[in-house]
Amino acid sequence: MEGNKVKIITTKQEICQWAKQVKTSGKSVGFVPTMGFLHKGHLSLVHEAKQANDHVVMSIFVNPLQFGRGEDYTAYPRDEERDKKLAKEAGVDILFMPSVNEMYRKQQSIKLMVTERTDKLCGAKRPGHFDGVVTVLTKFFHLIMPNRAYFGLKDAQQFAVVAALVDELDFPIEIIPVNTVRVPSGLAISSRNVYLTIDEKKQAPALYQSLLLGKKLIEEGETSSTVIIKTVSSYLNKQLGETVKIDYVELLSFPELEEIAEVSRKVILAVAVQFSAARLIDNIMVDS
Amino acid sequence: MEGNKVKIITTKQEICQWAKQVKTSGKSVGFVPTMGFLHKGHLSLVHEAKQANDHVVMSIFVNPLQFGRGEDYTAYPRDEERDKKLAKEAGVDILFMPSVNEMYRKQQSIKLMVTERTDKLCGAKRPGHFDGVVTVLTKFFHLIMPNRAYFGLKDAQQFAVVAALVDELDFPIEIIPVNTVRVPSGLAISSRNVYLTIDEKKQAPALYQSLLLGKKLIEEGETSSTVIIKTVSSYLNKQLGETVKIDYVELLSFPELEEIAEVSRKVILAVAVQFSAARLIDNIMVDS
């Protein structure tokens, strides 16, 4: 029966031993890194990982290195017992839940720095965020030695940065993108949706609607970045009203995340909107 | 018969495939990274690697990333045919000799930076050198997935930086230090010894003699860094005369490479001397 054998590991030594043993057995490992507080988006990553691998490892670790000053590291939502239950039901084999002290025994004297793709989208407001992301992932990849690691496209910027990390540093790992999970209205699933008011919940599907509108424009032949961004912004403004602040509407090449004047290849259209107590993001890829 | 089966690999894809196969077989891999132009120092690393591992991989790659402006990257001595012969005789199983384009297909957007241990010893004059070293080693470690990697203590600063890299980023690799190989006079073996004049060759053993003198002082109870450095410097000046420039005499904690006033734990005593056409370095560890 699926999901009856989830093993909790909290030390680097134990996960490393487990990984070495699996390597020797020739079995494959799929890895799903998370910060916990699991929802259907995370579970879809597990689902994908189970299709292609003999074992699935999920990490739950709220990584202090990727939170900036003034960000919500200590307030980040946690619910370990519920996470364990959900991971078990989803069929996770190993749940790696190290403490901060276990992961970072001392100050890093060797640092990983992301020098491109960081001044766009959400990265622009989170200096150092992706340095923290690639540092913790590098450590996890070394400890767990997965064949494949799974990342949701909800955070497409993170996916692009991680794909570059693995490519440029020759990690023997395949990075698998997994489509964003949505409720029937089109709203992307996020831990932050619970912070929406009743009225905002009705407005929030406009994010995805605006992306579909932009996609339709491109597919119909519109190539001007300015026109597409303007149309999407106007639609959002109209649907959301004046009290909701649009943080950005960006159209970038993918996975380079470079600004483009003309759409002529694979692009990402992304939006971020600030509601009263929640900032929501969403994006869509278009192959033109 | 030893050394009859050295296999030359030049692509990342092929070495990666080989490494994955070996991992599954449960056999161990020892890795000896070099920049070629092999001498007895390199071969002693191979010798150590052969004792403890089923397979030995040697890389020969003159890494442009670790050479600064004005350094001798293009002039760095190369002799591939001789290297292949020596590696084969020493019993290397796989010789990994990638081109620069193979190793660096594009500009790195994710950078490794060494933020400590770099302003001491030879690092002080080579800004960015160790960033290049840890970057290429990270790539090699991912491609080759060795159980153990071997580094000579001749470059003790490099060993300390690499040990920190592996420790802080949780590489599943053991870093093995190997003692400096010396000719009977005590002179450390180095590719650069050939650039010494006949007179300088007679003087050069003074480097190691000065280190032994410092070690003796410490073992006899001297704890003042200043006294030890002064005594070693005076000895060197006397033996080498005025035409030879002492680049540094340093006494540091090991492996932290921090300056110390009092010797009270494991330390490294290191010297660098500029002869007419060669700059020689040497060091000694003392456990006090």
Coordinates of C-alpha atoms in Angstrom, one line a residue:
Chain A
M1 CA 0.0 0.0 0.0
E2 CA 1.3 3.4 -1.0
G3 CA 2.5 5.9 1.6
N4 CA 2.9 3.6 4.5
K5 CA 6.6 3.7 4.8
V6 CA 7.6 7.4 4.9
K7 CA 10.9 7.6 6.8
I8 CA 11.8 10.8 8.6
I9 CA 15.5 11.7 8.4
T10 CA 16.9 14.8 10.2
T11 CA 20.7 14.5 9.9
K12 CA 23.0 15.0 7.0
Q13 CA 25.0 11.9 7.9
E14 CA 21.9 9.6 7.7
I15 CA 20.5 11.0 4.4
C16 CA 24.0 10.7 2.9
Q17 CA 24.3 7.1 3.9
W18 CA 20.9 6.3 2.6
A19 CA 21.7 8.0 -0.7
K20 CA 25.0 6.2 -1.1
Q21 CA 23.3 2.9 -0.5
V22 CA 20.6 3.6 -3.1
K23 CA 23.2 4.7 -5.7
T24 CA 25.0 1.3 -5.3
S25 CA 21.6 -0.5 -5.8
G26 CA 21.2 1.2 -9.1
K27 CA 17.7 2.5 -8.1
S28 CA 16.7 6.0 -9.1
V29 CA 15.8 8.9 -6.8
G30 CA 13.4 11.8 -7.4
F31 CA 13.8 14.8 -5.2
V32 CA 11.1 17.4 -4.3
P33 CA 12.6 20.3 -2.3
T34 CA 10.0 22.3 -0.3
M35 CA 9.7 24.7 2.6
G36 CA 6.7 22.7 4.0
F37 CA 3.2 23.9 4.6
L38 CA 2.3 21.6 1.7
H39 CA -0.5 22.1 -0.8
K40 CA -1.6 20.5 -4.0
G41 CA 1.2 22.2 -5.9
H42 CA 3.8 20.4 -3.9
L43 CA 1.9 17.1 -4.1
S44 CA 1.8 17.3 -7.9
L45 CA 5.6 17.4 -7.8
V46 CA 5.6 14.2 -5.7
H47 CA 3.2 12.7 -8.2
E48 CA 5.5 13.5 -11.1
A49 CA 8.5 12.2 -9.2
K50 CA 6.8 8.9 -8.4
Q51 CA 6.1 8.2 -12.0
A52 CA 9.8 8.3 -13.0
N53 CA 11.8 7.2 -10.0
D54 CA 12.2 4.2 -7.7
H55 CA 12.4 6.4 -4.6
V56 CA 11.0 9.9 -3.8
V57 CA 12.8 12.2 -1.3
M58 CA 11.0 15.3 -0.1
S59 CA 12.9 17.9 1.9
I60 CA 11.1 20.3 4.2
F61 CA 13.4 23.1 5.2
V62 CA 12.6 26.8 5.7
N63 CA 16.0 28.1 4.5
P64 CA 17.0 31.3 6.3
L65 CA 19.6 32.1 3.6
Q66 CA 17.0 32.9 1.1
F67 CA 15.1 35.3 3.2
G68 CA 16.2 38.9 3.2
R69 CA 16.1 41.5 6.0
G70 CA 12.5 42.4 6.8
E71 CA 11.2 39.3 5.1
D72 CA 9.0 36.8 6.9
Y73 CA 11.5 34.1 7.8
T74 CA 10.3 33.6 11.4
A75 CA 6.6 34.1 10.4
Y76 CA 6.8 31.7 7.6
P77 CA 3.9 29.2 8.1
R78 CA 4.8 25.8 9.5
D79 CA 2.7 22.7 10.2
E80 CA 5.0 19.7 10.5
E81 CA 2.4 17.2 11.6
R82 CA 0.1 17.9 8.7
D83 CA 3.1 18.0 6.3
K84 CA 4.2 14.5 7.5
K85 CA 0.6 13.2 7.0
L86 CA 0.3 14.7 3.5
A87 CA 3.8 13.5 2.4
K88 CA 3.0 10.0 3.6
E89 CA -0.3 9.9 1.8
A90 CA 1.3 11.2 -1.4
G91 CA 3.8 8.3 -1.3
V92 CA 7.0 10.1 -0.3
D93 CA 9.6 7.5 0.8
I94 CA 12.0 9.8 2.7
L95 CA 11.2 13.1 4.3
F96 CA 14.4 15.0 5.0
M97 CA 13.7 17.6 7.8
P98 CA 17.0 19.0 9.0
S99 CA 17.3 21.8 11.5
V100 CA 19.0 25.1 10.6
N101 CA 22.0 24.2 12.7
E102 CA 22.3 20.8 11.0
M103 CA 22.3 22.4 7.5
Y104 CA 24.6 25.4 8.4
R105 CA 27.1 24.4 11.0
K106 CA 29.2 27.4 10.4
Q107 CA 29.3 30.6 8.4
Q108 CA 29.9 29.8 4.7
S109 CA 33.3 31.0 3.5
I110 CA 32.6 29.8 0.0
K111 CA 29.6 31.5 -1.5
L112 CA 27.4 30.8 -4.5
M113 CA 26.2 34.0 -6.2
V114 CA 23.6 34.3 -9.0
T115 CA 24.7 37.1 -11.2
E116 CA 22.1 36.9 -13.9
R117 CA 18.2 36.6 -14.0
T118 CA 18.0 38.2 -10.6
D119 CA 17.0 41.7 -11.4
K120 CA 13.7 40.7 -13.0
L121 CA 10.3 39.5 -11.7
C122 CA 10.3 38.9 -8.0
G123 CA 14.1 38.8 -7.8
A124 CA 14.3 42.5 -8.2
K125 CA 12.9 43.1 -4.8
R126 CA 14.7 40.2 -3.1
P127 CA 18.5 40.8 -3.3
G128 CA 20.4 37.7 -2.3
H129 CA 17.3 35.5 -2.4
F130 CA 18.6 33.3 -5.2
D131 CA 22.1 33.1 -3.7
G132 CA 20.4 31.4 -0.8
V133 CA 18.3 29.2 -3.0
V134 CA 21.2 27.8 -5.0
T135 CA 23.3 27.4 -1.9
V136 CA 20.8 25.2 -0.1
L137 CA 20.0 23.3 -3.3
T138 CA 23.6 22.6 -3.9
K139 CA 23.9 21.1 -0.4
F140 CA 20.7 19.1 -0.9
F141 CA 21.9 17.8 -4.3
H142 CA 25.2 16.6 -2.8
L143 CA 23.5 15.0 0.2
I144 CA 20.7 13.3 -1.7
M145 CA 22.3 12.7 -5.1
P146 CA 19.0 12.5 -6.9
N147 CA 18.6 11.5 -10.5
R148 CA 15.9 14.1 -11.0
A149 CA 14.7 17.1 -9.1
Y150 CA 11.2 18.6 -9.5
F151 CA 10.4 22.3 -9.5
G152 CA 7.0 24.0 -10.0
L153 CA 6.7 26.5 -12.8
K154 CA 4.6 28.8 -10.5
D155 CA 8.1 30.2 -9.6
A156 CA 9.4 30.2 -13.1
Q157 CA 12.3 32.4 -12.2
Q158 CA 13.5 29.9 -9.6
F159 CA 13.2 27.1 -12.2
A160 CA 15.3 29.1 -14.7
V161 CA 18.0 29.8 -12.1
V162 CA 18.1 26.2 -10.9
A163 CA 18.3 25.0 -14.5
A164 CA 21.3 27.3 -15.0
L165 CA 23.0 26.1 -11.8
V166 CA 22.8 22.5 -12.8
D167 CA 23.9 23.2 -16.4
E168 CA 26.8 25.5 -15.6
L169 CA 28.2 23.4 -12.7
D170 CA 27.6 20.1 -14.4
F171 CA 25.5 18.5 -11.7
P172 CA 24.6 14.9 -12.8
I173 CA 20.9 15.7 -12.2
E174 CA 17.9 16.3 -14.5
I175 CA 15.7 19.3 -13.5
I176 CA 12.1 18.7 -14.2
P177 CA 9.6 21.5 -14.6
V178 CA 6.0 20.8 -13.4
N179 CA 3.0 22.8 -14.4
T180 CA 1.3 25.1 -12.0
V181 CA -1.7 23.5 -10.3
R182 CA -4.9 25.6 -10.5
V183 CA -8.4 25.6 -8.9
P184 CA -11.2 25.4 -11.5
S185 CA -11.5 29.2 -11.7
G186 CA -7.9 29.3 -13.0
L187 CA -6.4 30.7 -9.8
A188 CA -2.9 29.2 -9.1
I189 CA -2.7 27.3 -5.9
S190 CA -0.6 29.0 -3.3
S191 CA -0.2 29.0 0.5
R192 CA -1.0 32.7 0.4
N193 CA -4.5 32.3 -1.1
V194 CA -5.8 31.9 2.4
Y195 CA -5.0 35.5 3.2
L196 CA -7.4 36.8 0.5
T197 CA -10.7 38.4 1.6
I198 CA -14.0 37.0 0.1
D199 CA -14.1 39.8 -2.4
E200 CA -10.5 39.4 -3.4
K201 CA -11.0 35.7 -3.9
K202 CA -13.6 36.6 -6.6
Q203 CA -11.1 39.0 -8.2
A204 CA -8.0 36.8 -8.0
P205 CA -8.8 34.6 -11.1
A206 CA -8.2 37.7 -13.1
L207 CA -4.5 37.1 -12.9
Y208 CA -4.7 33.9 -14.9
Q209 CA -7.3 35.4 -17.2
S210 CA -5.0 38.3 -18.0
L211 CA -2.2 35.8 -18.8
L212 CA -4.5 33.8 -21.1
L213 CA -5.4 37.1 -22.8
G214 CA -1.7 37.9 -23.4
K215 CA -1.1 34.4 -24.7
K216 CA -4.0 34.7 -27.1
L217 CA -2.6 38.0 -28.4
I218 CA 0.8 36.4 -29.1
E219 CA -0.7 33.4 -30.8
E220 CA -2.7 35.7 -33.0
G221 CA 0.5 37.3 -34.2
E222 CA 1.1 40.3 -31.9
T223 CA 4.9 40.6 -31.4
S224 CA 5.2 44.0 -29.7
S225 CA 6.2 43.6 -26.0
T226 CA 4.8 47.0 -25.2
V227 CA 1.4 46.3 -26.8
I228 CA 1.1 43.0 -25.0
I229 CA 2.1 44.3 -21.6
K230 CA -0.2 47.3 -22.0
T231 CA -3.2 45.1 -22.9
V232 CA -2.6 42.7 -20.0
S233 CA -2.1 45.6 -17.5
S234 CA -5.3 47.4 -18.7
Y235 CA -7.3 44.2 -18.3
L236 CA -5.9 43.6 -14.8
N237 CA -6.6 47.2 -13.8
K238 CA -10.2 47.0 -15.0
Q239 CA -10.9 43.6 -13.3
L240 CA -9.2 44.4 -10.0
G241 CA -10.1 48.1 -9.5
E242 CA -8.0 50.8 -8.0
T243 CA -7.5 49.4 -4.5
V244 CA -5.4 46.5 -5.8
K245 CA -1.8 47.4 -6.8
I246 CA -0.2 45.7 -9.8
D247 CA 3.4 45.0 -8.9
Y248 CA 4.6 44.0 -12.3
V249 CA 3.6 42.7 -15.7
E250 CA 6.7 41.4 -17.4
L251 CA 7.4 39.7 -20.7
L252 CA 10.8 38.1 -20.9
S253 CA 12.7 35.6 -23.0
F254 CA 12.8 32.2 -21.3
P255 CA 14.9 30.7 -19.7
E256 CA 17.3 33.7 -20.1
L257 CA 14.8 36.1 -18.5
E258 CA 16.0 39.0 -20.7
E259 CA 13.8 41.9 -21.7
I260 CA 12.6 41.8 -25.3
A261 CA 11.1 44.3 -27.6
E262 CA 9.7 41.8 -30.0
V263 CA 8.3 38.4 -29.3
S264 CA 10.1 35.9 -31.5
R265 CA 10.8 32.8 -29.4
K266 CA 9.9 31.2 -26.1
V267 CA 8.8 33.8 -23.6
I268 CA 7.3 34.1 -20.2
L269 CA 4.5 36.5 -19.4
A270 CA 4.4 37.0 -15.6
V271 CA 2.3 39.1 -13.2
A272 CA 2.4 40.0 -9.6
V273 CA -0.4 41.7 -7.7
Q274 CA -0.6 43.1 -4.2
F275 CA -3.9 42.4 -2.5
S276 CA -4.7 43.7 1.0
A277 CA -2.8 40.9 2.9
A278 CA -1.4 38.7 0.1
R279 CA 0.9 39.3 -2.8
L280 CA 0.0 36.8 -5.6
I281 CA 2.1 35.8 -8.6
D282 CA 1.4 33.9 -11.7
N283 CA 2.9 33.3 -15.2
I284 CA 2.4 31.5 -18.5
M285 CA 4.9 30.3 -21.1
V286 CA 4.3 30.9 -24.8
D287 CA 6.3 29.3 -27.5
S288 CA 6.0 31.7 -30.5
Chain B
M1 CA 50.1 -5.6 -15.6
E2 CA 49.6 -2.1 -14.2
G3 CA 49.2 0.9 -16.4
N4 CA 48.2 -0.9 -19.6
K5 CA 44.7 0.2 -19.9
V6 CA 44.6 4.0 -19.4
K7 CA 41.5 5.3 -21.2
I8 CA 41.5 8.9 -22.5
I9 CA 38.2 10.8 -22.2
T10 CA 37.7 14.3 -23.5
T11 CA 33.9 14.9 -23.2
K12 CA 31.8 15.6 -20.2
Q13 CA 29.1 13.3 -21.5
E14 CA 31.5 10.3 -21.7
I15 CA 33.1 10.8 -18.2
C16 CA 29.6 11.3 -16.7
Q17 CA 28.4 8.1 -18.2
W18 CA 31.5 6.2 -17.0
A19 CA 31.1 7.6 -13.5
K20 CA 27.4 6.7 -13.3
Q21 CA 28.2 3.1 -14.3
V22 CA 31.0 2.8 -11.7
K23 CA 28.6 4.2 -9.0
T24 CA 26.1 1.5 -9.8
S25 CA 28.8 -1.2 -9.7
G26 CA 29.7 -0.2 -6.1
K27 CA 33.3 0.3 -7.0
S28 CA 35.2 3.3 -5.6
V29 CA 36.9 6.1 -7.5
G30 CA 39.9 8.2 -6.5
F31 CA 40.4 11.5 -8.3
V32 CA 43.7 13.3 -8.9
P33 CA 43.1 16.8 -10.5
T34 CA 46.2 18.2 -12.3
M35 CA 47.2 20.9 -14.8
G36 CA 49.5 18.4 -16.5
F37 CA 53.3 18.6 -17.0
L38 CA 53.4 15.8 -14.5
H39 CA 56.2 15.2 -12.0
K40 CA 56.8 13.0 -9.0
G41 CA 54.5 15.1 -6.8
H42 CA 51.5 14.3 -9.1
L43 CA 52.5 10.6 -9.3
S44 CA 52.6 10.3 -5.5
L45 CA 48.9 11.4 -5.5
V46 CA 48.2 8.7 -8.0
H47 CA 50.1 6.2 -5.8
E48 CA 47.9 7.2 -2.8
A49 CA 44.7 7.0 -4.8
K50 CA 45.6 3.5 -6.1
Q51 CA 46.0 2.2 -2.5
A52 CA 42.5 3.2 -1.5
N53 CA 40.2 3.0 -4.6
D54 CA 39.2 0.6 -7.3
H55 CA 39.6 3.1 -10.1
V56 CA 41.8 6.2 -10.4
V57 CA 40.8 9.2 -12.6
M58 CA 43.3 11.9 -13.3
S59 CA 42.2 15.1 -15.0
I60 CA 44.7 17.2 -17.0
F61 CA 43.2 20.7 -17.6
V62 CA 44.9 24.0 -17.5
N63 CA 42.0 26.0 -16.1
P64 CA 41.8 29.5 -17.5
L65 CA 39.5 30.6 -14.7
Q66 CA 42.2 30.4 -12.1
F67 CA 44.8 32.5 -13.9
G68 CA 44.6 36.3 -13.4
R69 CA 45.4 39.1 -15.8
G70 CA 49.1 39.1 -16.6
E71 CA 49.6 35.5 -15.3
D72 CA 51.1 32.8 -17.4
Y73 CA 48.0 31.0 -18.7
T74 CA 49.1 30.7 -22.3
A75 CA 52.8 30.1 -21.3
Y76 CA 51.9 27.4 -18.8
P77 CA 54.0 24.4 -19.7
R78 CA 52.3 21.6 -21.5
D79 CA 53.5 18.1 -22.7
E80 CA 50.5 15.9 -23.4
E81 CA 52.3 12.9 -24.8
R82 CA 54.7 12.7 -21.9
D83 CA 51.8 13.1 -19.5
K84 CA 49.9 10.3 -21.1
K85 CA 52.9 8.0 -20.8
L86 CA 53.6 8.9 -17.1
A87 CA 49.9 8.5 -16.2
K88 CA 49.7 5.1 -17.8
E89 CA 52.9 4.0 -16.1
A90 CA 51.6 5.2 -12.7
G91 CA 48.4 3.1 -13.2
V92 CA 45.8 5.8 -13.9
D93 CA 42.7 4.2 -15.3
I94 CA 40.9 7.2 -16.8
L95 CA 42.7 10.3 -18.1
F96 CA 40.1 13.2 -18.4
M97 CA 41.5 15.8 -20.8
P98 CA 38.7 18.2 -21.8
S99 CA 39.1 21.3 -23.9
V100 CA 38.4 24.7 -22.5
N101 CA 35.3 24.9 -24.7
E102 CA 34.1 21.6 -23.4
M103 CA 34.4 22.7 -19.8
Y104 CA 33.0 26.2 -20.2
R105 CA 30.4 26.2 -22.9
K106 CA 29.1 29.6 -21.8
Q107 CA 29.9 32.4 -19.4
Q108 CA 29.0 31.3 -15.8
S109 CA 26.0 33.2 -14.5
I110 CA 26.3 31.4 -11.2
K111 CA 29.6 32.0 -9.5
L112 CA 31.5 30.4 -6.7
M113 CA 33.4 32.9 -4.5
V114 CA 36.0 32.1 -1.8
T115 CA 35.6 34.8 0.8
E116 CA 38.1 33.6 3.4
R117 CA 41.7 32.3 3.4
T118 CA 42.4 34.2 0.2
D119 CA 44.4 37.2 1.4
K120 CA 47.2 35.1 2.9
L121 CA 50.2 33.3 1.4
C122 CA 50.1 33.1 -2.4
G123 CA 46.4 34.1 -2.6
A124 CA 47.2 37.6 -1.6
K125 CA 48.8 38.3 -5.0
R126 CA 46.3 36.3 -7.0
P127 CA 42.8 37.8 -6.7
G128 CA 40.1 35.5 -8.0
H129 CA 42.5 32.5 -8.3
F130 CA 40.7 30.4 -5.7
D131 CA 37.3 31.2 -7.2
G132 CA 38.5 29.6 -10.4
V133 CA 39.9 26.6 -8.5
V134 CA 36.7 25.9 -6.6
T135 CA 34.6 26.4 -9.8
V136 CA 36.5 23.9 -11.9
L137 CA 36.7 21.4 -9.0
T138 CA 33.0 21.6 -8.4
K139 CA 32.4 20.8 -12.0
F140 CA 34.9 17.9 -11.9
F141 CA 33.5 16.5 -8.7
H142 CA 30.0 16.5 -10.3
L143 CA 31.2 14.9 -13.5
I144 CA 33.5 12.2 -11.9
M145 CA 31.6 11.7 -8.6
P146 CA 34.8 10.4 -6.8
N147 CA 34.8 8.8 -3.4
R148 CA 38.1 10.5 -2.6
A149 CA 40.1 13.4 -4.2
Y150 CA 43.8 13.9 -3.6
F151 CA 45.7 17.2 -3.1
G152 CA 49.3 17.8 -2.4
L153 CA 50.2 19.8 0.7
K154 CA 52.8 21.7 -1.3
D155 CA 49.9 24.0 -2.0
A156 CA 48.5 23.9 1.5
Q157 CA 46.3 27.0 0.9
Q158 CA 44.6 25.2 -1.9
F159 CA 44.1 22.1 0.2
A160 CA 42.5 24.3 3.0
V161 CA 40.2 26.0 0.6
V162 CA 39.1 22.7 -1.1
A163 CA 38.5 21.1 2.3
A164 CA 36.3 24.1 3.2
L165 CA 34.4 23.8 -0.2
V166 CA 33.7 20.1 0.4
D167 CA 32.7 20.6 4.1
E168 CA 30.5 23.7 3.6
L169 CA 28.7 22.5 0.5
D170 CA 28.3 18.9 1.7
F171 CA 30.0 17.2 -1.2
P172 CA 29.9 13.4 -0.6
I173 CA 33.7 13.3 -1.1
E174 CA 36.7 12.8 1.1
I175 CA 39.6 15.2 0.5
I176 CA 42.9 13.5 1.1
P177 CA 46.1 15.5 1.8
V178 CA 49.3 14.1 0.5
N179 CA 52.7 15.1 1.8
T180 CA 55.1 17.1 -0.4
V181 CA 57.6 15.0 -2.3
R182 CA 61.2 16.1 -1.9
V183 CA 64.6 15.4 -3.4
P184 CA 67.2 14.1 -1.0
S185 CA 68.5 17.7 -0.3
G186 CA 65.0 18.5 1.0
L187 CA 64.0 20.7 -1.9
A188 CA 60.3 20.3 -2.7
I189 CA 59.7 18.9 -6.2
S190 CA 58.1 21.5 -8.5
S191 CA 57.8 22.0 -12.3
R192 CA 59.5 25.4 -11.7
N193 CA 62.8 23.8 -10.3
V194 CA 64.1 23.5 -13.9
Y195 CA 64.2 27.3 -14.1
L196 CA 66.9 27.5 -11.3
T197 CA 70.5 28.4 -12.2
I198 CA 73.2 26.0 -11.0
D199 CA 74.0 28.3 -8.1
E200 CA 70.4 28.7 -7.2
K201 CA 69.9 24.9 -7.1
K202 CA 72.5 24.8 -4.4
Q203 CA 70.8 27.5 -2.4
A204 CA 67.2 26.3 -2.9
P205 CA 67.3 23.6 -0.2
A206 CA 67.6 26.5 2.3
L207 CA 63.8 26.9 2.0
Y208 CA 63.1 23.5 3.6
Q209 CA 66.0 23.9 6.0
S210 CA 64.4 27.2 7.2
L211 CA 61.1 25.5 7.8
L212 CA 62.8 22.7 9.8
L213 CA 64.5 25.4 11.9
G214 CA 61.1 27.0 12.6
K215 CA 59.6 23.7 13.4
K216 CA 62.4 22.9 15.8
L217 CA 61.9 26.3 17.6
I218 CA 58.2 25.5 18.1
E219 CA 58.8 22.0 19.3
E220 CA 61.3 23.4 21.8
G221 CA 58.7 25.6 23.2
E222 CA 58.9 28.9 21.4
T223 CA 55.4 30.3 21.0
S224 CA 55.9 33.9 19.7
S225 CA 55.0 34.2 16.1
T226 CA 57.2 37.2 15.7
V227 CA 60.3 35.4 17.1
I228 CA 59.7 32.4 14.9
I229 CA 59.2 34.4 11.7
K230 CA 62.2 36.6 12.4
T231 CA 64.5 33.6 13.0
V232 CA 63.3 31.9 9.8
S233 CA 63.7 35.1 7.8
S234 CA 67.2 35.7 9.1
Y235 CA 68.3 32.2 8.3
L236 CA 66.9 32.5 4.7
N237 CA 68.6 35.9 4.2
K238 CA 71.9 34.5 5.4
Q239 CA 71.7 31.4 3.2
L240 CA 70.3 33.0 0.1
G241 CA 72.2 36.3 0.1
E242 CA 71.0 39.7 -1.0
T243 CA 70.2 38.9 -4.6
V244 CA 67.3 36.6 -3.7
K245 CA 64.1 38.2 -2.6
I246 CA 62.0 36.6 0.2
D247 CA 58.4 37.1 -0.8
Y248 CA 56.9 36.0 2.5
V249 CA 57.5 34.0 5.7
E250 CA 54.1 33.4 7.3
L251 CA 52.9 31.5 10.3
L252 CA 49.2 30.8 10.3
S253 CA 46.6 28.6 12.0
F254 CA 45.7 25.6 10.0
P255 CA 43.3 25.0 8.2
E256 CA 41.7 28.5 9.0
L257 CA 44.8 30.4 7.7
E258 CA 44.4 33.1 10.3
E259 CA 47.2 35.2 11.7
I260 CA 48.3 34.3 15.2
A261 CA 50.4 36.0 17.8
E262 CA 51.0 32.9 19.9
V263 CA 51.5 29.3 18.6
S264 CA 49.0 27.2 20.5
R265 CA 47.6 24.7 18.0
K266 CA 48.1 23.3 14.5
V267 CA 49.9 25.8 12.4
I268 CA 51.5 26.2 9.0
L269 CA 54.8 27.8 8.5
A270 CA 55.2 28.8 4.8
V271 CA 57.8 30.6 2.7
A272 CA 58.0 31.9 -0.8
V273 CA 61.2 33.0 -2.4
Q274 CA 61.8 34.8 -5.8
F275 CA 64.9 33.4 -7.6
S276 CA 66.0 34.9 -10.9
A277 CA 63.6 33.0 -13.1
A278 CA 61.5 31.0 -10.6
R279 CA 59.4 31.7 -7.6
L280 CA 59.5 28.7 -5.2
I281 CA 57.2 28.0 -2.3
D282 CA 57.3 25.5 0.5
N283 CA 55.6 24.9 3.9
I284 CA 55.6 22.7 6.9
M285 CA 52.8 21.8 9.4
V286 CA 53.4 21.8 13.1
D287 CA 51.0 20.4 15.7
S288 CA 51.9 22.2 18.9

